[in-house]
Amino acid sequence: MVVIALVALLVGVLFGRLGAGLPALDALLSSSDLILNLLMISVGISIGLQRGILGRLREHRAHALVIPVGVTVGSLAGGVVCSIVTGYPFTEGVSIAGCMGWYSLGGATIGALSGGAYGGVAFLSSLMREILSFFCIPFLSRHLNPAACIAAAGATSEDTTLPMMVKYAGEENVVLSVVNGAICSALVPIIISVCYQLLGA
């Protein structure tokens, strides 16, 4: 999946460089809002497919919410620090960090709001988080705890990195992993919207 995402990015860059003015490319760019809406529908479907997720939340109570709250706060704090270090505007810096690993929605949304350069950074930032989590999860499970494994994966803990959670965090923590991924995924568009409304004002 990571390879497919990288290939898609490179193909997009190639078309952007060579295909300026092509009717098909112009039509694709003009339908970016439709594509974003379809991505939003997809996350809703993903959450809806998780049967009994509300019951699991009640079963784990506050424990199920500690991880996604920590992931969200930590990601946004990291975005503030990175904005200061890189000189990026706070709107873009915090929004990029707030994607929490969801590269498809984050890259497309921020690209539509701030241009292709920031969209590319958002895409690569989230993709790198996903790739690094694959390498970090075994280490974190050995030296820290399952919550650290789930937190490192961010929004991907309910899908692409879930097999890693099963192997290294234990099947008993799969519910927490799915809940964390679902909550983080649901928060990503809200975070981006709030950042652009408040920080971009």
PDB file of C-alpha atoms in Angstrom:
ATOM      1  CA  MET A   1       0.000   0.000   0.000  1.00  0.00           C
ATOM      2  CA  VAL A   2       2.873   2.338   0.768  1.00  0.00           C
ATOM      3  CA  VAL A   3       4.447   1.517  -2.603  1.00  0.00           C
ATOM      4  CA  ILE A   4       1.140   2.194  -4.386  1.00  0.00           C
ATOM      5  CA  ALA A   5       0.825   5.568  -2.636  1.00  0.00           C
ATOM      6  CA  LEU A   6       4.376   6.554  -3.630  1.00  0.00           C
ATOM      7  CA  VAL A   7       3.807   5.461  -7.240  1.00  0.00           C
ATOM      8  CA  ALA A   8       0.554   7.448  -7.355  1.00  0.00           C
ATOM      9  CA  LEU A   9       2.359  10.515  -6.062  1.00  0.00           C
ATOM     10  CA  LEU A  10       5.134  10.203  -8.649  1.00  0.00           C
ATOM     11  CA  VAL A  11       2.605   9.700 -11.453  1.00  0.00           C
ATOM     12  CA  GLY A  12       0.767  12.810 -10.275  1.00  0.00           C
ATOM     13  CA  VAL A  13       3.991  14.830 -10.282  1.00  0.00           C
ATOM     14  CA  LEU A  14       4.770  13.573 -13.792  1.00  0.00           C
ATOM     15  CA  PHE A  15       1.326  14.526 -15.093  1.00  0.00           C
ATOM     16  CA  GLY A  16       1.602  17.887 -13.379  1.00  0.00           C
ATOM     17  CA  ARG A  17       4.923  18.559 -15.109  1.00  0.00           C
ATOM     18  CA  LEU A  18       4.050  17.241 -18.555  1.00  0.00           C
ATOM     19  CA  GLY A  19       0.294  17.408 -18.789  1.00  0.00           C
ATOM     20  CA  ALA A  20      -0.458  21.103 -18.245  1.00  0.00           C
ATOM     21  CA  GLY A  21      -3.450  22.153 -20.303  1.00  0.00           C
ATOM     22  CA  LEU A  22      -4.722  18.631 -20.997  1.00  0.00           C
ATOM     23  CA  PRO A  23      -8.560  18.509 -20.854  1.00  0.00           C
ATOM     24  CA  ALA A  24      -8.531  15.314 -18.770  1.00  0.00           C
ATOM     25  CA  LEU A  25      -6.151  16.856 -16.233  1.00  0.00           C
ATOM     26  CA  ASP A  26      -8.178  20.066 -16.047  1.00  0.00           C
ATOM     27  CA  ALA A  27     -11.356  18.029 -15.502  1.00  0.00           C
ATOM     28  CA  LEU A  28      -9.692  16.081 -12.684  1.00  0.00           C
ATOM     29  CA  LEU A  29      -8.480  19.250 -10.981  1.00  0.00           C
ATOM     30  CA  SER A  30     -11.884  20.904 -11.283  1.00  0.00           C
ATOM     31  CA  SER A  31     -13.532  17.920  -9.583  1.00  0.00           C
ATOM     32  CA  SER A  32     -11.280  18.054  -6.490  1.00  0.00           C
ATOM     33  CA  ASP A  33     -14.233  18.967  -4.248  1.00  0.00           C
ATOM     34  CA  LEU A  34     -16.103  15.871  -5.423  1.00  0.00           C
ATOM     35  CA  ILE A  35     -13.052  13.706  -4.728  1.00  0.00           C
ATOM     36  CA  LEU A  36     -12.727  15.158  -1.225  1.00  0.00           C
ATOM     37  CA  ASN A  37     -16.401  14.463  -0.532  1.00  0.00           C
ATOM     38  CA  LEU A  38     -15.948  10.869  -1.696  1.00  0.00           C
ATOM     39  CA  LEU A  39     -13.013  10.510   0.704  1.00  0.00           C
ATOM     40  CA  MET A  40     -15.217  11.785   3.526  1.00  0.00           C
ATOM     41  CA  ILE A  41     -17.872   9.217   2.614  1.00  0.00           C
ATOM     42  CA  SER A  42     -15.197   6.510   2.669  1.00  0.00           C
ATOM     43  CA  VAL A  43     -14.171   7.288   6.247  1.00  0.00           C
ATOM     44  CA  GLY A  44     -17.818   7.231   7.277  1.00  0.00           C
ATOM     45  CA  ILE A  45     -18.187   3.811   5.668  1.00  0.00           C
ATOM     46  CA  SER A  46     -15.018   2.633   7.405  1.00  0.00           C
ATOM     47  CA  ILE A  47     -16.364   3.683  10.797  1.00  0.00           C
ATOM     48  CA  GLY A  48     -19.787   2.226  10.030  1.00  0.00           C
ATOM     49  CA  LEU A  49     -18.285  -1.144   9.129  1.00  0.00           C
ATOM     50  CA  GLN A  50     -16.766  -1.462  12.600  1.00  0.00           C
ATOM     51  CA  ARG A  51     -19.649  -3.365  14.182  1.00  0.00           C
ATOM     52  CA  GLY A  52     -20.296  -2.700  17.830  1.00  0.00           C
ATOM     53  CA  ILE A  53     -17.830   0.173  18.038  1.00  0.00           C
ATOM     54  CA  LEU A  54     -20.092   2.120  20.424  1.00  0.00           C
ATOM     55  CA  GLY A  55     -20.406  -0.914  22.657  1.00  0.00           C
ATOM     56  CA  ARG A  56     -16.648  -1.296  22.699  1.00  0.00           C
ATOM     57  CA  LEU A  57     -16.277   2.334  23.660  1.00  0.00           C
ATOM     58  CA  ARG A  58     -18.627   1.821  26.601  1.00  0.00           C
ATOM     59  CA  GLU A  59     -16.761  -1.346  27.583  1.00  0.00           C
ATOM     60  CA  HIS A  60     -13.387   0.383  27.739  1.00  0.00           C
ATOM     61  CA  ARG A  61     -14.866   3.700  28.879  1.00  0.00           C
ATOM     62  CA  ALA A  62     -12.275   6.416  29.377  1.00  0.00           C
ATOM     63  CA  HIS A  63      -9.387   4.103  28.475  1.00  0.00           C
ATOM     64  CA  ALA A  64     -10.535   4.024  24.851  1.00  0.00           C
ATOM     65  CA  LEU A  65     -10.437   7.813  24.604  1.00  0.00           C
ATOM     66  CA  VAL A  66      -7.091   8.457  26.305  1.00  0.00           C
ATOM     67  CA  ILE A  67      -5.046   7.292  23.318  1.00  0.00           C
ATOM     68  CA  PRO A  68      -6.810   9.294  20.547  1.00  0.00           C
ATOM     69  CA  VAL A  69      -6.880  12.405  22.755  1.00  0.00           C
ATOM     70  CA  GLY A  70      -3.154  12.016  23.385  1.00  0.00           C
ATOM     71  CA  VAL A  71      -2.458  11.389  19.683  1.00  0.00           C
ATOM     72  CA  THR A  72      -4.433  14.476  18.678  1.00  0.00           C
ATOM     73  CA  VAL A  73      -2.929  16.808  21.278  1.00  0.00           C
ATOM     74  CA  GLY A  74       0.575  15.500  20.638  1.00  0.00           C
ATOM     75  CA  SER A  75       0.243  15.821  16.871  1.00  0.00           C
ATOM     76  CA  LEU A  76      -1.038  19.397  17.073  1.00  0.00           C
ATOM     77  CA  ALA A  77       1.692  20.358  19.556  1.00  0.00           C
ATOM     78  CA  GLY A  78       4.238  18.846  17.186  1.00  0.00           C
ATOM     79  CA  GLY A  79       2.758  20.904  14.364  1.00  0.00           C
ATOM     80  CA  VAL A  80       3.255  24.093  16.378  1.00  0.00           C
ATOM     81  CA  VAL A  81       6.892  23.204  17.071  1.00  0.00           C
ATOM     82  CA  CYS A  82       7.555  22.261  13.444  1.00  0.00           C
ATOM     83  CA  SER A  83       5.969  25.523  12.252  1.00  0.00           C
ATOM     84  CA  ILE A  84       8.373  27.471  14.440  1.00  0.00           C
ATOM     85  CA  VAL A  85      11.386  25.419  13.318  1.00  0.00           C
ATOM     86  CA  THR A  86      10.578  25.435   9.581  1.00  0.00           C
ATOM     87  CA  GLY A  87       9.001  28.880   9.351  1.00  0.00           C
ATOM     88  CA  TYR A  88       5.760  27.449   7.941  1.00  0.00           C
ATOM     89  CA  PRO A  89       2.585  29.406   8.722  1.00  0.00           C
ATOM     90  CA  PHE A  90       0.811  28.002  11.765  1.00  0.00           C
ATOM     91  CA  THR A  91      -2.293  27.250   9.698  1.00  0.00           C
ATOM     92  CA  GLU A  92      -0.457  24.888   7.383  1.00  0.00           C
ATOM     93  CA  GLY A  93       1.948  23.513  10.006  1.00  0.00           C
ATOM     94  CA  VAL A  94      -0.759  22.536  12.483  1.00  0.00           C
ATOM     95  CA  SER A  95      -3.082  21.270   9.745  1.00  0.00           C
ATOM     96  CA  ILE A  96      -0.367  19.053   8.270  1.00  0.00           C
ATOM     97  CA  ALA A  97       0.407  17.587  11.691  1.00  0.00           C
ATOM     98  CA  GLY A  98      -3.327  17.185  12.307  1.00  0.00           C
ATOM     99  CA  CYS A  99      -3.606  14.747   9.396  1.00  0.00           C
ATOM    100  CA  MET A 100      -2.231  12.110  11.817  1.00  0.00           C
ATOM    101  CA  GLY A 101      -1.164   9.715   9.078  1.00  0.00           C
ATOM    102  CA  TRP A 102      -4.174   9.989   6.745  1.00  0.00           C
ATOM    103  CA  TYR A 103      -2.202  10.987   3.667  1.00  0.00           C
ATOM    104  CA  SER A 104      -4.954  10.714   1.028  1.00  0.00           C
ATOM    105  CA  LEU A 105      -7.435  13.103   2.637  1.00  0.00           C
ATOM    106  CA  GLY A 106      -4.814  15.341   4.235  1.00  0.00           C
ATOM    107  CA  GLY A 107      -2.774  15.857   1.087  1.00  0.00           C
ATOM    108  CA  ALA A 108      -5.789  16.522  -1.121  1.00  0.00           C
ATOM    109  CA  THR A 109      -7.554  18.818   1.348  1.00  0.00           C
ATOM    110  CA  ILE A 110      -4.540  20.936   2.255  1.00  0.00           C
ATOM    111  CA  GLY A 111      -3.490  21.027  -1.391  1.00  0.00           C
ATOM    112  CA  ALA A 112      -6.899  22.432  -2.337  1.00  0.00           C
ATOM    113  CA  LEU A 113      -6.735  25.023   0.450  1.00  0.00           C
ATOM    114  CA  SER A 114      -3.086  26.112   0.318  1.00  0.00           C
ATOM    115  CA  GLY A 115      -1.683  24.875  -2.965  1.00  0.00           C
ATOM    116  CA  GLY A 116       0.193  21.859  -4.252  1.00  0.00           C
ATOM    117  CA  ALA A 117       3.408  22.477  -2.304  1.00  0.00           C
ATOM    118  CA  TYR A 118       1.713  22.277   1.096  1.00  0.00           C
ATOM    119  CA  GLY A 119      -0.487  19.431  -0.143  1.00  0.00           C
ATOM    120  CA  GLY A 120       2.626  17.499  -1.103  1.00  0.00           C
ATOM    121  CA  VAL A 121       4.203  18.129   2.294  1.00  0.00           C
ATOM    122  CA  ALA A 122       0.991  16.954   4.011  1.00  0.00           C
ATOM    123  CA  PHE A 123       0.933  13.807   1.878  1.00  0.00           C
ATOM    124  CA  LEU A 124       4.587  12.952   2.487  1.00  0.00           C
ATOM    125  CA  SER A 125       4.410  13.809   6.188  1.00  0.00           C
ATOM    126  CA  SER A 126       1.518  11.422   6.789  1.00  0.00           C
ATOM    127  CA  LEU A 127       3.021   8.750   4.542  1.00  0.00           C
ATOM    128  CA  MET A 128       6.284   8.960   6.480  1.00  0.00           C
ATOM    129  CA  ARG A 129       4.361   8.587   9.740  1.00  0.00           C
ATOM    130  CA  GLU A 130       2.788   5.406   8.436  1.00  0.00           C
ATOM    131  CA  ILE A 131       6.099   4.008   7.168  1.00  0.00           C
ATOM    132  CA  LEU A 132       7.948   4.875  10.382  1.00  0.00           C
ATOM    133  CA  SER A 133       5.221   3.312  12.495  1.00  0.00           C
ATOM    134  CA  PHE A 134       5.848  -0.043  10.785  1.00  0.00           C
ATOM    135  CA  PHE A 135       9.458   0.131  11.987  1.00  0.00           C
ATOM    136  CA  CYS A 136       8.684   1.630  15.407  1.00  0.00           C
ATOM    137  CA  ILE A 137       5.862  -0.651  16.557  1.00  0.00           C
ATOM    138  CA  PRO A 138       8.081  -3.709  17.276  1.00  0.00           C
ATOM    139  CA  PHE A 139      10.509  -1.506  19.229  1.00  0.00           C
ATOM    140  CA  LEU A 140       7.715   0.254  21.144  1.00  0.00           C
ATOM    141  CA  SER A 141       6.024  -3.023  22.045  1.00  0.00           C
ATOM    142  CA  ARG A 142       9.296  -4.329  23.437  1.00  0.00           C
ATOM    143  CA  HIS A 143      10.380  -1.264  25.399  1.00  0.00           C
ATOM    144  CA  LEU A 144       7.139   0.626  26.173  1.00  0.00           C
ATOM    145  CA  ASN A 145       3.545  -0.614  25.946  1.00  0.00           C
ATOM    146  CA  PRO A 146       0.678  -1.336  23.505  1.00  0.00           C
ATOM    147  CA  ALA A 147      -0.714   2.202  23.897  1.00  0.00           C
ATOM    148  CA  ALA A 148       2.548   3.603  22.511  1.00  0.00           C
ATOM    149  CA  CYS A 149       2.245   1.311  19.480  1.00  0.00           C
ATOM    150  CA  ILE A 150      -1.299   2.508  18.786  1.00  0.00           C
ATOM    151  CA  ALA A 151      -0.370   6.157  19.289  1.00  0.00           C
ATOM    152  CA  ALA A 152       2.550   5.947  16.867  1.00  0.00           C
ATOM    153  CA  ALA A 153       0.249   4.716  14.093  1.00  0.00           C
ATOM    154  CA  GLY A 154      -2.229   7.576  14.487  1.00  0.00           C
ATOM    155  CA  ALA A 155      -5.203   7.377  12.147  1.00  0.00           C
ATOM    156  CA  THR A 156      -3.805   4.268  10.433  1.00  0.00           C
ATOM    157  CA  SER A 157      -4.205   2.093  13.524  1.00  0.00           C
ATOM    158  CA  GLU A 158      -7.608   0.899  12.310  1.00  0.00           C
ATOM    159  CA  ASP A 159      -6.493  -0.260   8.869  1.00  0.00           C
ATOM    160  CA  THR A 160      -2.997  -0.414   7.358  1.00  0.00           C
ATOM    161  CA  THR A 161      -1.077  -0.869  10.611  1.00  0.00           C
ATOM    162  CA  LEU A 162      -3.730  -3.036  12.289  1.00  0.00           C
ATOM    163  CA  PRO A 163      -1.951  -6.316  11.424  1.00  0.00           C
ATOM    164  CA  MET A 164       1.126  -4.966  13.200  1.00  0.00           C
ATOM    165  CA  MET A 165      -1.035  -4.214  16.247  1.00  0.00           C
ATOM    166  CA  VAL A 166      -2.359  -7.758  16.276  1.00  0.00           C
ATOM    167  CA  LYS A 167       1.180  -9.154  16.163  1.00  0.00           C
ATOM    168  CA  TYR A 168       2.968  -6.805  18.553  1.00  0.00           C
ATOM    169  CA  ALA A 169       0.321  -5.149  20.754  1.00  0.00           C
ATOM    170  CA  GLY A 170      -1.758  -8.271  21.251  1.00  0.00           C
ATOM    171  CA  GLU A 171      -5.253  -9.189  20.113  1.00  0.00           C
ATOM    172  CA  GLU A 172      -6.694  -7.866  23.366  1.00  0.00           C
ATOM    173  CA  ASN A 173      -5.696  -4.343  22.254  1.00  0.00           C
ATOM    174  CA  VAL A 174      -7.167  -4.544  18.763  1.00  0.00           C
ATOM    175  CA  VAL A 175     -10.380  -2.870  19.928  1.00  0.00           C
ATOM    176  CA  LEU A 176      -8.416   0.094  21.283  1.00  0.00           C
ATOM    177  CA  SER A 177      -6.476   0.266  18.017  1.00  0.00           C
ATOM    178  CA  VAL A 178      -9.633   0.318  15.902  1.00  0.00           C
ATOM    179  CA  VAL A 179     -11.316   2.884  18.144  1.00  0.00           C
ATOM    180  CA  ASN A 180      -8.236   5.109  18.049  1.00  0.00           C
ATOM    181  CA  GLY A 181      -8.022   4.950  14.251  1.00  0.00           C
ATOM    182  CA  ALA A 182     -11.732   5.642  13.819  1.00  0.00           C
ATOM    183  CA  ILE A 183     -11.695   8.646  16.166  1.00  0.00           C
ATOM    184  CA  CYS A 184      -8.498  10.102  14.697  1.00  0.00           C
ATOM    185  CA  SER A 185      -9.805   9.657  11.149  1.00  0.00           C
ATOM    186  CA  ALA A 186     -13.054  11.378  12.054  1.00  0.00           C
ATOM    187  CA  LEU A 187     -11.142  14.269  13.652  1.00  0.00           C
ATOM    188  CA  VAL A 188      -8.809  14.945  10.696  1.00  0.00           C
ATOM    189  CA  PRO A 189     -11.275  16.930   8.528  1.00  0.00           C
ATOM    190  CA  ILE A 190     -12.553  18.763  11.613  1.00  0.00           C
ATOM    191  CA  ILE A 191      -9.020  19.730  12.659  1.00  0.00           C
ATOM    192  CA  ILE A 192      -8.135  20.991   9.175  1.00  0.00           C
ATOM    193  CA  SER A 193     -11.361  22.984   8.934  1.00  0.00           C
ATOM    194  CA  VAL A 194     -10.928  24.545  12.389  1.00  0.00           C
ATOM    195  CA  CYS A 195      -7.266  25.385  11.693  1.00  0.00           C
ATOM    196  CA  TYR A 196      -8.106  27.229   8.498  1.00  0.00           C
ATOM    197  CA  GLN A 197     -11.047  29.045  10.077  1.00  0.00           C
ATOM    198  CA  LEU A 198      -9.253  30.123  13.256  1.00  0.00           C
ATOM    199  CA  LEU A 199      -5.548  30.301  12.419  1.00  0.00           C
ATOM    200  CA  GLY A 200      -6.087  31.381   8.837  1.00  0.00           C
ATOM    201  CA  ALA A 201      -8.294  34.305   9.826  1.00  0.00           C
TER     202      ALA A 201
END
